[in-house]
Short mmCIF file of C-alpha atoms and ligand atoms in Angstrom, two decimals:
data_model
loop_
_atom_site.label_atom_id
_atom_site.label_comp_id
_atom_site.label_asym_id
_atom_site.label_seq_id
_atom_site.Cartn_x
_atom_site.Cartn_y
_atom_site.Cartn_z
CA UNK S 1 0.00 0.00 0.00
CA UNK S 2 1.26 3.47 -0.81
CA UNK S 3 1.31 6.83 0.93
CA UNK S 4 -1.82 8.62 2.13
CA UNK S 5 -2.61 11.14 -0.56
CA UNK S 6 -5.13 13.29 -2.37
CA UNK S 7 -5.10 12.94 -6.15
CA UNK S 8 -6.47 15.94 -8.02
CA UNK S 9 -7.15 15.44 -11.71
CA UNK S 10 -7.36 18.62 -13.80
CA UNK S 11 -9.44 17.82 -16.89
CA UNK S 12 -11.35 15.43 -14.64
CA UNK S 13 -14.26 14.89 -17.03
CA UNK S 14 -12.09 14.56 -20.13
CA UNK S 15 -11.48 11.42 -22.14
CA UNK S 16 -8.13 10.62 -20.60
CA UNK S 17 -9.42 10.91 -17.04
CA UNK S 18 -12.55 8.83 -17.62
CA UNK S 19 -11.15 6.34 -20.09
CA UNK S 20 -7.69 5.71 -18.65
CA UNK S 21 -6.98 7.30 -15.26
CA UNK S 22 -10.09 6.30 -13.31
CA UNK S 23 -10.04 2.67 -14.50
CA UNK S 24 -6.31 2.52 -13.64
CA UNK S 25 -6.98 3.95 -10.17
CA UNK S 26 -9.84 1.48 -9.71
CA UNK S 27 -7.49 -1.43 -10.46
CA UNK S 28 -4.88 -0.08 -8.06
CA UNK S 29 -7.54 0.36 -5.37
CA UNK S 30 -8.86 -3.16 -5.96
CA UNK S 31 -5.38 -4.57 -5.53
CA UNK S 32 -4.93 -2.57 -2.31
CA UNK S 33 -2.16 -0.47 -3.86
CA UNK S 34 -3.88 2.77 -2.88
CA UNK S 35 -4.19 4.00 0.67
CA UNK S 36 -7.78 3.32 1.88
CA UNK S 37 -8.15 7.00 2.79
CA UNK S 38 -7.12 8.22 -0.68
CA UNK S 39 -9.28 10.99 -2.15
CA UNK S 40 -9.53 11.28 -5.92
CA UNK S 41 -10.95 14.63 -6.92
CA UNK S 42 -11.91 15.40 -10.50
CA UNK S 43 -11.56 19.09 -11.33
CA UNK S 44 -13.38 20.53 -14.33
CA UNK S 45 -15.39 23.55 -15.35
CA UNK S 46 -18.93 22.15 -15.56
CA UNK S 47 -21.09 22.61 -12.54
CA UNK S 48 -21.78 18.90 -11.96
CA UNK S 49 -23.18 17.74 -8.65
CA UNK S 50 -21.05 14.94 -7.14
CA UNK S 51 -23.67 12.23 -7.72
CA UNK S 52 -23.85 13.07 -11.42
CA UNK S 53 -20.09 12.85 -11.70
CA UNK S 54 -20.19 9.46 -9.96
CA UNK S 55 -22.75 8.22 -12.48
CA UNK S 56 -20.57 9.40 -15.35
CA UNK S 57 -17.44 7.85 -13.80
CA UNK S 58 -19.22 4.53 -13.24
CA UNK S 59 -20.60 4.39 -16.76
CA UNK S 60 -17.19 5.06 -18.31
CA UNK S 61 -15.35 2.68 -15.96
CA UNK S 62 -17.82 -0.16 -16.58
CA UNK S 63 -17.29 0.30 -20.31
CA UNK S 64 -13.55 0.16 -19.89
CA UNK S 65 -12.95 -2.48 -17.21
CA UNK S 66 -13.35 -6.16 -18.13
CA UNK S 67 -16.54 -7.59 -16.62
CA UNK S 68 -14.63 -10.17 -14.61
CA UNK S 69 -12.57 -7.42 -12.96
CA UNK S 70 -15.47 -5.13 -12.11
CA UNK S 71 -16.40 -5.95 -8.52
CA UNK S 72 -19.54 -4.18 -7.27
CA UNK S 73 -18.34 -4.06 -3.63
CA UNK S 74 -14.97 -2.70 -4.61
CA UNK S 75 -16.65 -0.13 -6.83
CA UNK S 76 -18.90 0.98 -3.94
CA UNK S 77 -15.85 1.52 -1.72
CA UNK S 78 -13.79 3.08 -4.53
CA UNK S 79 -16.52 5.50 -5.57
CA UNK S 80 -16.85 6.66 -1.96
CA UNK S 81 -13.27 7.96 -2.40
CA UNK S 82 -14.21 9.93 -5.57
CA UNK S 83 -15.23 13.55 -5.53
CA UNK S 84 -15.84 16.36 -7.95
CA UNK S 85 -14.90 20.02 -7.63
CA UNK S 86 -16.05 22.52 -10.29
CA UNK S 87 -13.42 25.13 -11.07
CA UNK S 88 -11.86 27.13 -13.88
CA UNK S 89 -8.14 26.38 -13.92
CA UNK S 90 -7.39 29.72 -15.55
CA UNK S 91 -8.83 31.60 -12.54
CA UNK S 92 -6.55 32.18 -9.56
CA UNK S 93 -9.54 32.67 -7.20
CA UNK S 94 -10.74 29.14 -7.94
CA UNK S 95 -7.50 27.75 -6.51
CA UNK S 96 -8.16 29.58 -3.27
CA UNK S 97 -11.57 27.86 -3.17
CA UNK S 98 -9.87 24.56 -3.96
CA UNK S 99 -7.40 25.07 -1.09
CA UNK S 100 -10.33 25.63 1.27
CA UNK S 101 -12.09 22.54 -0.05
CA UNK S 102 -9.00 20.37 0.40
CA UNK S 103 -8.28 21.59 3.91
CA UNK S 104 -4.94 21.15 5.66
CA UNK S 105 -2.55 18.70 3.98
CA UNK S 106 -1.59 17.37 7.45
CA UNK S 107 0.91 14.74 6.26
CA UNK S 108 -0.99 13.91 3.06
CA UNK S 109 0.88 14.02 -0.22
CA UNK S 110 -0.95 16.06 -2.82
CA UNK S 111 -0.74 14.79 -6.36
CA UNK S 112 -1.88 17.04 -9.19
CA UNK S 113 -2.47 15.28 -12.49
CA UNK S 114 -2.69 17.73 -15.40
CA UNK S 115 -4.80 15.94 -18.01
CA UNK S 116 -5.74 19.22 -19.55
CA UNK S 117 -4.84 21.47 -22.50
CA UNK S 118 -1.15 22.46 -22.27
CA UNK S 119 -2.02 26.16 -22.47
CA UNK S 120 -3.35 25.80 -18.91
CA UNK S 121 -0.10 24.30 -17.57
CA UNK S 122 1.67 27.60 -16.80
CA UNK S 123 -1.36 29.25 -15.12
CA UNK S 124 -1.94 26.10 -13.05
CA UNK S 125 1.68 26.11 -11.79
CA UNK S 126 1.40 29.77 -10.77
CA UNK S 127 -2.05 29.49 -9.22
CA UNK S 128 -1.09 26.43 -7.15
CA UNK S 129 1.75 28.44 -5.69
CA UNK S 130 -0.31 31.53 -4.93
CA UNK S 131 -3.01 29.41 -3.26
CA UNK S 132 -0.41 27.71 -1.04
CA UNK S 133 -1.04 24.32 -2.66
CA UNK S 134 2.52 23.72 -3.87
CA UNK S 135 4.24 22.33 -0.78
CA UNK S 136 7.48 20.35 -0.84
CA UNK S 137 5.70 16.99 -0.76
CA UNK S 138 3.37 17.74 -3.67
CA UNK S 139 3.82 15.89 -6.96
CA UNK S 140 2.82 17.09 -10.37
CA UNK S 141 2.05 14.80 -13.27
CA UNK S 142 2.21 16.42 -16.70
CA UNK S 143 0.51 14.71 -19.62
CA UNK S 144 1.94 15.12 -23.07
CA UNK S 145 2.07 17.16 -25.21
CA UNK S 146 4.30 19.38 -23.10
CA UNK S 147 4.04 22.46 -25.27
CA UNK S 148 3.92 22.54 -29.05
CA UNK S 149 7.51 23.68 -29.71
CA UNK S 150 10.81 24.00 -27.88
CA UNK S 151 9.92 27.53 -26.83
CA UNK S 152 6.53 26.67 -25.34
CA UNK S 153 7.89 23.50 -23.67
CA UNK S 154 10.69 25.54 -22.11
CA UNK S 155 8.16 28.08 -20.82
CA UNK S 156 6.15 25.27 -19.19
CA UNK S 157 9.27 23.71 -17.67
CA UNK S 158 10.41 27.14 -16.38
CA UNK S 159 7.02 27.77 -14.77
CA UNK S 160 7.05 24.41 -12.97
CA UNK S 161 10.75 24.76 -12.14
CA UNK S 162 9.97 28.05 -10.38
CA UNK S 163 7.40 26.36 -8.14
CA UNK S 164 8.51 22.72 -7.77
CA UNK S 165 11.79 20.81 -7.60
CA UNK S 166 12.50 18.63 -10.66
CA UNK S 167 12.03 15.53 -8.47
CA UNK S 168 8.40 16.60 -7.86
CA UNK S 169 7.56 16.78 -11.58
CA UNK S 170 6.52 13.57 -13.41
CA UNK S 171 6.29 14.04 -17.19
CA UNK S 172 4.34 11.05 -18.33
CA UNK S 173 4.72 9.18 -21.61
CA UNK S 174 2.42 6.20 -21.34
CA UNK S 175 4.52 4.20 -23.84
CA UNK S 176 7.18 3.86 -21.13
CA UNK S 177 4.62 2.08 -18.94
CA UNK S 178 3.90 -0.61 -21.52
CA UNK S 179 5.04 -4.10 -20.59
CA UNK S 180 6.94 -4.82 -23.80
CA UNK S 181 8.66 -1.46 -23.74
CA UNK S 182 10.12 -2.32 -20.36
CA UNK S 183 10.88 -5.77 -21.67
CA UNK S 184 13.01 -4.09 -24.29
CA UNK S 185 15.32 -2.94 -21.51
CA UNK S 186 15.38 -6.44 -20.02
CA UNK S 187 16.11 -7.90 -23.44
CA UNK S 188 18.98 -5.51 -24.07
CA UNK S 189 20.55 -5.29 -20.64
CA UNK S 190 20.00 -8.77 -19.22
CA UNK S 191 21.12 -10.80 -22.25
CA UNK S 192 24.84 -10.50 -22.96
CA UNK S 193 24.24 -12.35 -26.22
CA UNK S 194 22.72 -9.34 -27.93
CA UNK S 195 25.20 -6.66 -26.91
CA UNK S 196 27.97 -7.43 -29.46
CA UNK S 197 25.53 -7.36 -32.39
CA UNK S 198 23.55 -4.32 -31.17
CA UNK S 199 25.54 -1.80 -33.20
CA UNK S 200 26.43 -0.56 -36.65
CA UNK S 201 28.76 -3.40 -37.61
CA UNK S 202 25.84 -5.86 -37.48
CA UNK S 203 22.64 -3.81 -37.72
CA UNK S 204 21.56 -2.65 -41.17
CA UNK S 205 18.70 -0.44 -39.99
CA UNK S 206 15.98 -0.10 -37.37
CA UNK S 207 12.25 0.48 -37.92
CA UNK S 208 9.91 1.84 -35.27
CA UNK S 209 6.26 1.91 -36.30
CA UNK S 210 3.11 2.81 -34.41
CA UNK S 211 0.23 2.22 -36.81
CA UNK S 212 -3.33 2.87 -35.69
CA UNK S 213 -6.69 2.09 -37.26
CA UNK S 214 -8.35 4.68 -35.04
CA UNK S 215 -9.05 8.18 -36.29
CA UNK S 216 -9.13 11.26 -34.09
CA UNK S 217 -12.22 10.12 -32.12
CA UNK S 218 -13.56 13.01 -30.02
CA UNK S 219 -10.25 14.84 -30.05
CA UNK S 220 -10.49 16.65 -33.38
CA UNK S 221 -10.01 20.11 -31.87
CA UNK S 222 -6.80 19.10 -30.08
CA UNK S 223 -5.48 16.87 -32.87
CA UNK S 224 -5.98 19.42 -35.62
CA UNK S 225 -3.59 21.76 -33.81
CA UNK S 226 -1.13 19.01 -32.94
CA UNK S 227 -0.86 16.52 -35.82
CA UNK S 228 0.97 13.19 -35.78
CA UNK S 229 4.40 14.74 -35.28
CA UNK S 230 3.57 16.52 -32.03
CA UNK S 231 1.07 13.90 -30.88
CA UNK S 232 3.24 10.79 -31.38
CA UNK S 233 6.67 11.34 -32.93
CA UNK S 234 7.99 13.95 -30.48
CA UNK S 235 7.21 11.71 -27.53
CA UNK S 236 6.27 8.02 -27.94
CA UNK S 237 8.40 7.23 -31.00
CA UNK S 238 11.44 9.16 -29.81
CA UNK S 239 11.19 7.46 -26.41
CA UNK S 240 11.18 4.06 -28.13
CA UNK S 241 14.16 5.13 -30.20
CA UNK S 242 16.02 6.11 -27.01
CA UNK S 243 15.40 2.71 -25.44
CA UNK S 244 16.62 0.89 -28.55
CA UNK S 245 19.69 3.05 -29.00
CA UNK S 246 20.87 4.12 -25.52
CA UNK S 247 24.01 2.79 -23.86
CA UNK S 248 23.56 0.49 -20.86
CA UNK S 249 23.05 2.71 -17.81
CA UNK S 250 25.28 2.16 -14.77
CA UNK S 251 22.23 1.48 -12.57
CA UNK S 252 18.56 0.91 -13.25
CA UNK S 253 17.49 4.11 -11.56
CA UNK S 254 15.95 7.37 -12.67
CA UNK S 255 18.96 9.63 -13.24
CA UNK S 256 21.22 6.99 -14.79
CA UNK S 257 18.55 5.82 -17.26
CA UNK S 258 17.53 9.35 -18.19
CA UNK S 259 21.15 10.48 -18.60
CA UNK S 260 21.62 7.80 -21.25
CA UNK S 261 18.35 8.61 -23.02
CA UNK S 262 19.13 12.29 -23.25
CA UNK S 263 22.53 11.53 -24.83
CA UNK S 264 20.72 9.80 -27.70
CA UNK S 265 18.32 12.70 -28.20
CA UNK S 266 21.24 15.11 -28.32
CA UNK S 267 23.09 12.87 -30.78
CA UNK S 268 20.20 12.88 -33.28
CA UNK S 269 21.37 14.41 -36.53
CA UNK S 270 19.30 17.56 -37.15
CA UNK S 271 16.94 17.34 -40.11
CA UNK S 272 17.13 20.73 -41.81
CA UNK S 273 17.19 22.29 -45.30
CA UNK S 274 16.85 19.80 -48.17
CA UNK S 275 16.78 16.89 -45.70
CA UNK S 276 13.32 17.96 -44.55
CA UNK S 277 12.07 17.08 -48.03
CA UNK S 278 14.30 14.05 -48.54
CA UNK S 279 14.06 12.38 -45.15
CA UNK S 280 10.51 13.09 -43.98
CA UNK S 281 7.04 12.31 -45.30
CA UNK S 282 3.83 13.78 -43.97
CA UNK S 283 0.45 12.42 -44.95
CA UNK S 284 -3.25 12.94 -44.32
CA UNK S 285 -5.95 10.32 -44.75
CA UNK S 286 -8.66 10.63 -47.32
CA UNK S 287 -11.88 8.61 -47.28
CA UNK S 288 -11.53 4.85 -47.32
CA UNK S 289 -12.57 1.59 -45.70
CA UNK S 290 -11.32 -0.03 -42.50
CA UNK S 291 -12.60 -3.46 -41.51
CA UNK S 292 -15.34 -3.16 -44.13
CA UNK S 293 -16.53 0.19 -42.69
CA UNK S 294 -16.49 3.39 -44.74
CA UNK S 295 -14.61 6.16 -42.95
CA UNK S 296 -14.61 9.84 -43.93
CA UNK S 297 -11.60 11.90 -44.94
CA UNK S 298 -9.73 13.53 -42.04
CA UNK S 299 -11.00 17.02 -42.91
CA UNK S 300 -14.59 15.83 -42.46
CA UNK S 301 -13.94 14.61 -38.90
CA UNK S 302 -15.71 16.39 -36.06
CA UNK S 303 -14.00 19.65 -34.93
CA UNK S 304 -11.44 19.50 -37.73
CA UNK S 305 -10.94 22.43 -40.09
CA UNK S 306 -12.38 21.70 -43.57
CA UNK S 307 -9.19 22.75 -45.29
CA UNK S 308 -6.87 21.47 -42.60
CA UNK S 309 -3.32 20.62 -43.64
CA UNK S 310 -2.52 18.81 -40.38
CA UNK S 311 -0.64 15.56 -40.87
CA UNK S 312 -2.22 12.32 -39.63
CA UNK S 313 0.83 10.33 -40.76
CA UNK S 314 4.53 11.01 -40.48
CA UNK S 315 7.59 9.00 -41.49
CA UNK S 316 11.16 10.08 -40.87
CA UNK S 317 14.62 8.72 -41.53
CA UNK S 318 16.68 9.56 -38.45
CA UNK S 319 20.40 9.14 -37.80
CA UNK S 320 22.26 9.03 -34.52
CA UNK S 321 25.71 10.57 -34.58
CA UNK S 322 27.68 8.35 -32.24
CA UNK S 323 30.10 5.42 -32.47
CA UNK S 324 27.49 2.73 -31.95
CA UNK S 325 25.00 3.93 -34.55
CA UNK S 326 26.88 5.97 -37.17
CA UNK S 327 25.53 5.05 -40.60
CA UNK S 328 22.46 3.11 -39.35
CA UNK S 329 19.14 4.63 -40.44
CA UNK S 330 16.32 4.61 -37.88
CA UNK S 331 13.05 4.75 -39.80
CA UNK S 332 10.18 6.03 -37.68
CA UNK S 333 6.56 6.14 -38.77
CA UNK S 334 3.18 6.61 -37.21
CA UNK S 335 -0.25 7.25 -38.60
CA UNK S 336 -3.97 7.12 -38.01
CA UNK S 337 -6.56 5.19 -40.03
CA UNK S 338 -4.02 2.73 -41.39
CA UNK S 339 -4.76 -0.81 -42.55
CA UNK S 340 -4.07 -2.48 -39.21
CA UNK S 341 -3.19 -1.68 -35.63
CA UNK S 342 0.38 -2.61 -34.98
CA UNK S 343 3.21 -1.13 -32.92
CA UNK S 344 6.55 -2.71 -33.48
CA UNK S 345 10.28 -2.29 -33.47
CA UNK S 346 12.29 -4.16 -36.10
CA UNK S 347 16.04 -4.60 -35.81
CA UNK S 348 17.17 -5.61 -39.27
CA UNK S 349 20.58 -7.23 -39.18
CA UNK S 350 23.08 -7.24 -42.04
CA UNK S 351 23.35 -10.25 -44.33
CA UNK S 352 26.12 -12.83 -43.80
CA UNK S 353 29.44 -11.45 -45.07
CA UNK S 354 29.90 -14.25 -47.61
CA UNK S 355 26.87 -16.10 -48.96
CA UNK S 356 27.01 -19.88 -49.25
CA UNK S 357 23.36 -20.61 -49.94
CA UNK S 358 20.73 -19.32 -52.29
CA UNK S 359 17.72 -17.67 -50.78
CA UNK S 360 19.17 -16.78 -47.42
CA UNK S 361 17.87 -13.64 -45.79
CA UNK S 362 19.40 -11.47 -43.10
CA UNK S 363 18.25 -12.03 -39.50
CA UNK S 364 15.53 -9.83 -38.12
CA UNK S 365 14.48 -9.21 -34.54
CA UNK S 366 10.87 -8.16 -34.14
CA UNK S 367 9.64 -6.60 -30.91
CA UNK S 368 5.90 -6.26 -31.14
CA UNK S 369 4.17 -4.05 -28.58
CA UNK S 370 0.65 -4.18 -29.99
CA UNK S 371 -1.77 -5.82 -30.58
CA UNK S 372 0.07 -8.85 -29.08
CA UNK S 373 3.21 -8.71 -26.99
CA UNK S 374 5.75 -10.77 -28.83
CA UNK S 375 9.47 -10.91 -29.43
CA UNK S 376 10.66 -13.01 -32.31
CA UNK S 377 13.96 -13.60 -34.05
CA UNK S 378 13.92 -14.64 -37.66
CA UNK S 379 16.62 -17.25 -38.35
CA UNK S 380 17.49 -19.09 -41.54
CA UNK S 381 17.03 -22.87 -41.41
CA UNK S 382 17.28 -25.71 -43.85
CA UNK S 383 13.98 -27.16 -45.04
CA UNK S 384 13.70 -30.97 -44.54
CA UNK S 385 14.70 -33.18 -47.47
CA UNK S 386 17.46 -33.35 -49.97
CA UNK S 387 19.36 -30.24 -51.00
CA UNK S 388 20.12 -27.01 -49.18
CA UNK S 389 16.83 -25.16 -49.46
CA UNK S 390 16.63 -22.43 -46.83
CA UNK S 391 13.67 -20.77 -45.23
CA UNK S 392 13.32 -18.13 -42.54
CA UNK S 393 11.79 -19.54 -39.32
CA UNK S 394 10.84 -17.54 -36.23
CA UNK S 395 12.23 -18.18 -32.78
CA UNK S 396 9.27 -16.96 -30.79
CA UNK S 397 8.95 -15.53 -27.33
CA UNK S 398 5.22 -15.25 -26.91
CA UNK S 399 4.82 -13.52 -23.56
CA UNK S 400 1.14 -14.41 -23.20
CA UNK S 401 1.99 -18.11 -23.67
CA UNK S 402 4.98 -18.08 -21.33
CA UNK S 403 3.37 -16.13 -18.51
CA UNK S 404 -0.23 -17.16 -19.06
CA UNK S 405 -3.19 -14.96 -19.85
CA UNK S 406 -3.20 -13.09 -16.54
CA UNK S 407 -4.59 -9.58 -16.64
CA UNK S 408 -1.96 -7.25 -18.04
CA UNK S 409 -1.42 -4.02 -16.17
CA UNK S 410 -2.33 -1.00 -18.21
CA UNK S 411 0.54 1.47 -18.70
CA UNK S 412 -1.31 4.09 -16.62
CA UNK S 413 -1.63 1.73 -13.64
CA UNK S 414 2.10 1.13 -13.55
CA UNK S 415 2.96 4.79 -14.03
CA UNK S 416 0.46 6.06 -11.47
CA UNK S 417 1.88 3.61 -8.96
CA UNK S 418 5.38 4.91 -9.76
CA UNK S 419 4.18 8.46 -9.02
CA UNK S 420 2.78 7.30 -5.68
CA UNK S 421 6.08 5.59 -4.93
CA UNK S 422 8.07 8.61 -6.10
CA UNK S 423 10.00 6.65 -8.75
CA UNK S 424 10.71 8.75 -11.86
CA UNK S 425 12.71 6.19 -13.86
CA UNK S 426 9.91 5.84 -16.44
CA UNK S 427 9.19 9.57 -16.68
CA UNK S 428 10.80 12.19 -18.87
CA UNK S 429 13.19 14.65 -17.36
CA UNK S 430 13.07 18.28 -18.38
CA UNK S 431 16.17 18.10 -20.58
CA UNK S 432 14.78 15.05 -22.42
CA UNK S 433 11.58 16.83 -23.40
CA UNK S 434 13.51 19.89 -24.54
CA UNK S 435 16.06 17.86 -26.51
CA UNK S 436 13.20 16.06 -28.28
CA UNK S 437 11.57 19.37 -29.24
CA UNK S 438 14.92 20.77 -30.37
CA UNK S 439 15.07 17.96 -32.95
CA UNK S 440 11.40 18.18 -33.96
CA UNK S 441 11.16 21.98 -34.36
CA UNK S 442 13.32 22.23 -37.54
CA UNK S 443 11.19 19.53 -39.19
CA UNK S 444 7.96 21.40 -38.42
CA UNK S 445 9.53 24.70 -39.49
CA UNK S 446 10.91 23.14 -42.68
CA UNK S 447 7.45 21.92 -43.67
CA UNK S 448 6.05 25.38 -43.09
CA UNK S 449 8.80 27.16 -45.00
CA UNK S 450 8.42 24.89 -48.02
CA UNK S 451 4.62 24.75 -47.79
CA UNK S 452 5.03 20.98 -47.72
CA UNK S 453 1.39 19.86 -47.81
CA UNK S 454 0.57 16.41 -46.45
CA UNK S 455 0.41 13.62 -49.04
CA UNK S 456 -3.01 11.99 -49.23
CA UNK S 457 -3.45 8.29 -48.40
CA UNK S 458 -6.63 6.27 -48.31
CA UNK S 459 -7.95 5.32 -44.90
CA UNK S 460 -7.28 1.59 -44.58
CA UNK S 461 -4.04 1.73 -46.62
CA UNK S 462 -0.44 1.55 -45.42
CA UNK S 463 0.13 5.29 -45.69
CA UNK S 464 1.27 7.54 -48.54
CA UNK S 465 3.38 6.06 -51.37
CA UNK S 466 6.18 8.47 -50.52
CA UNK S 467 6.67 6.69 -47.17
CA UNK S 468 7.40 3.50 -49.09
CA UNK S 469 9.78 5.30 -51.46
CA UNK S 470 11.68 6.64 -48.43
CA UNK S 471 12.96 3.08 -47.86
CA UNK S 472 12.59 1.66 -51.37
CA UNK S 473 15.19 3.97 -52.90
CA UNK S 474 17.70 2.46 -50.45
CA UNK S 475 16.58 -1.09 -51.34
CA UNK S 476 14.61 -1.52 -48.10
CA UNK S 477 10.94 -1.98 -47.23
CA UNK S 478 8.70 -1.41 -44.23
CA UNK S 479 7.91 -4.51 -42.24
CA UNK S 480 4.13 -4.95 -42.53
C1 BG6 W 501 -1.77 9.07 -27.37
C2 BG6 W 501 -2.09 9.90 -28.57
O1 BG6 W 501 -0.70 9.64 -26.66
O2 BG6 W 501 -1.42 7.76 -27.77
C3 BG6 W 501 -3.23 9.26 -29.37
O3 BG6 W 501 -2.47 11.21 -28.16
C4 BG6 W 501 -2.90 7.83 -29.70
O4 BG6 W 501 -3.48 10.00 -30.54
C5 BG6 W 501 -2.46 7.06 -28.45
O5 BG6 W 501 -4.06 7.23 -30.26
C6 BG6 W 501 -1.95 5.69 -28.81
O6 BG6 W 501 -1.72 4.99 -27.63
P1 BG6 W 501 -1.84 3.39 -27.60
O7 BG6 W 501 -1.42 3.03 -26.21
O8 BG6 W 501 -3.27 3.07 -27.91
O9 BG6 W 501 -0.90 2.89 -28.64
#
């Protein structure tokens, strides 16, 4: 069981709070990982009475939590710990009311979860301070996106830095809470076998793909301002790249891990000038079919501008300027409304130095995060019978088979528990976020300067043709 605390969720009636955070907190409560006296207080503008909020929370949690895990008694006890406080986070006076509502901290740790628009981050930091709510024990959880550029991210970090110590700030990237993502660290740093081949003399290239079938759902207004680059590439994909490419840390603890990650971000070769056109592809989906269902073009989605040029797909060829990775392309891509949901990392090894057999193919390590958690190594083997006919066969590590079909923790459960335990290993440090923006900004600016409109792709396809050419002209192809 963790510390006695109050958890305040700004954006408490938003999608993230209702769809992810409350179900995660319910699971933690059910497993007795939360203090029984915990208070979870949703903060939002609408003037909802508490019982209406409870009805909304229950409806959304029931829809999200598997039936077998939804225990009526536990829910009754959990919901008694839930509360709702109407306030406008841009108004300083509302924080004074909040302070009165919360009462004396008296040994409780206050956790503020900012699941709200990033333009409210700076006012919230200042108002918490003025209202006397920012004591030394408080913890702040910042949801991505942290800003929309290096400048705005720095302003947010400055504002929180003026009020809280860095150790009190937890910048969340839910990809770091995923089981297979952590397994990637186990795979790399607990298996000496891989280390000698995990470098440019053996690796031809790396692919990191997060492909979604989903569109923008109810988040059109946010997404149309963000686009795939700010929404996914700046954070989730770059975090995955860091874990693939970083050097082994001296200890598995927050500062050591984050020191290594930030070195990778700083070693990323800037994409500027002509490279913006040669090494990046932005796309936007047009109407198409997914799973037999017609879906509209992006610009017809709810709350999206009719002549929007926001990208819903991005692919980039990145390079890391260090000894281990010099010369190895890292191809990153992510997009919405693609043919299938699949998040994966592919380490493509080089072919054997001298070929003895026809038909042999280079080894490939596949780390699949979604939809199934799977790690598999493609090896060449001889087919039975006369003659040396070779075929690639997979050595499979199917985690569901090995560890059984027990309920998998959601990334938010693990990360919320880490916040309660004060462990920031799986959270982004200030310099990481800023280094990521410093690499992304020139790409975004380059697109603007060259009026590089997004390339259309049909919903249900594998993205724009140009994304395929990005690899094809180097004799490579995306792993599908
Ligand atoms: C979020 C993005 O951070 O990650 C969404 O804002 C995206 O646009 C989501 O759909 C993908 O997360 P997951 O865990 O479903 O792969």
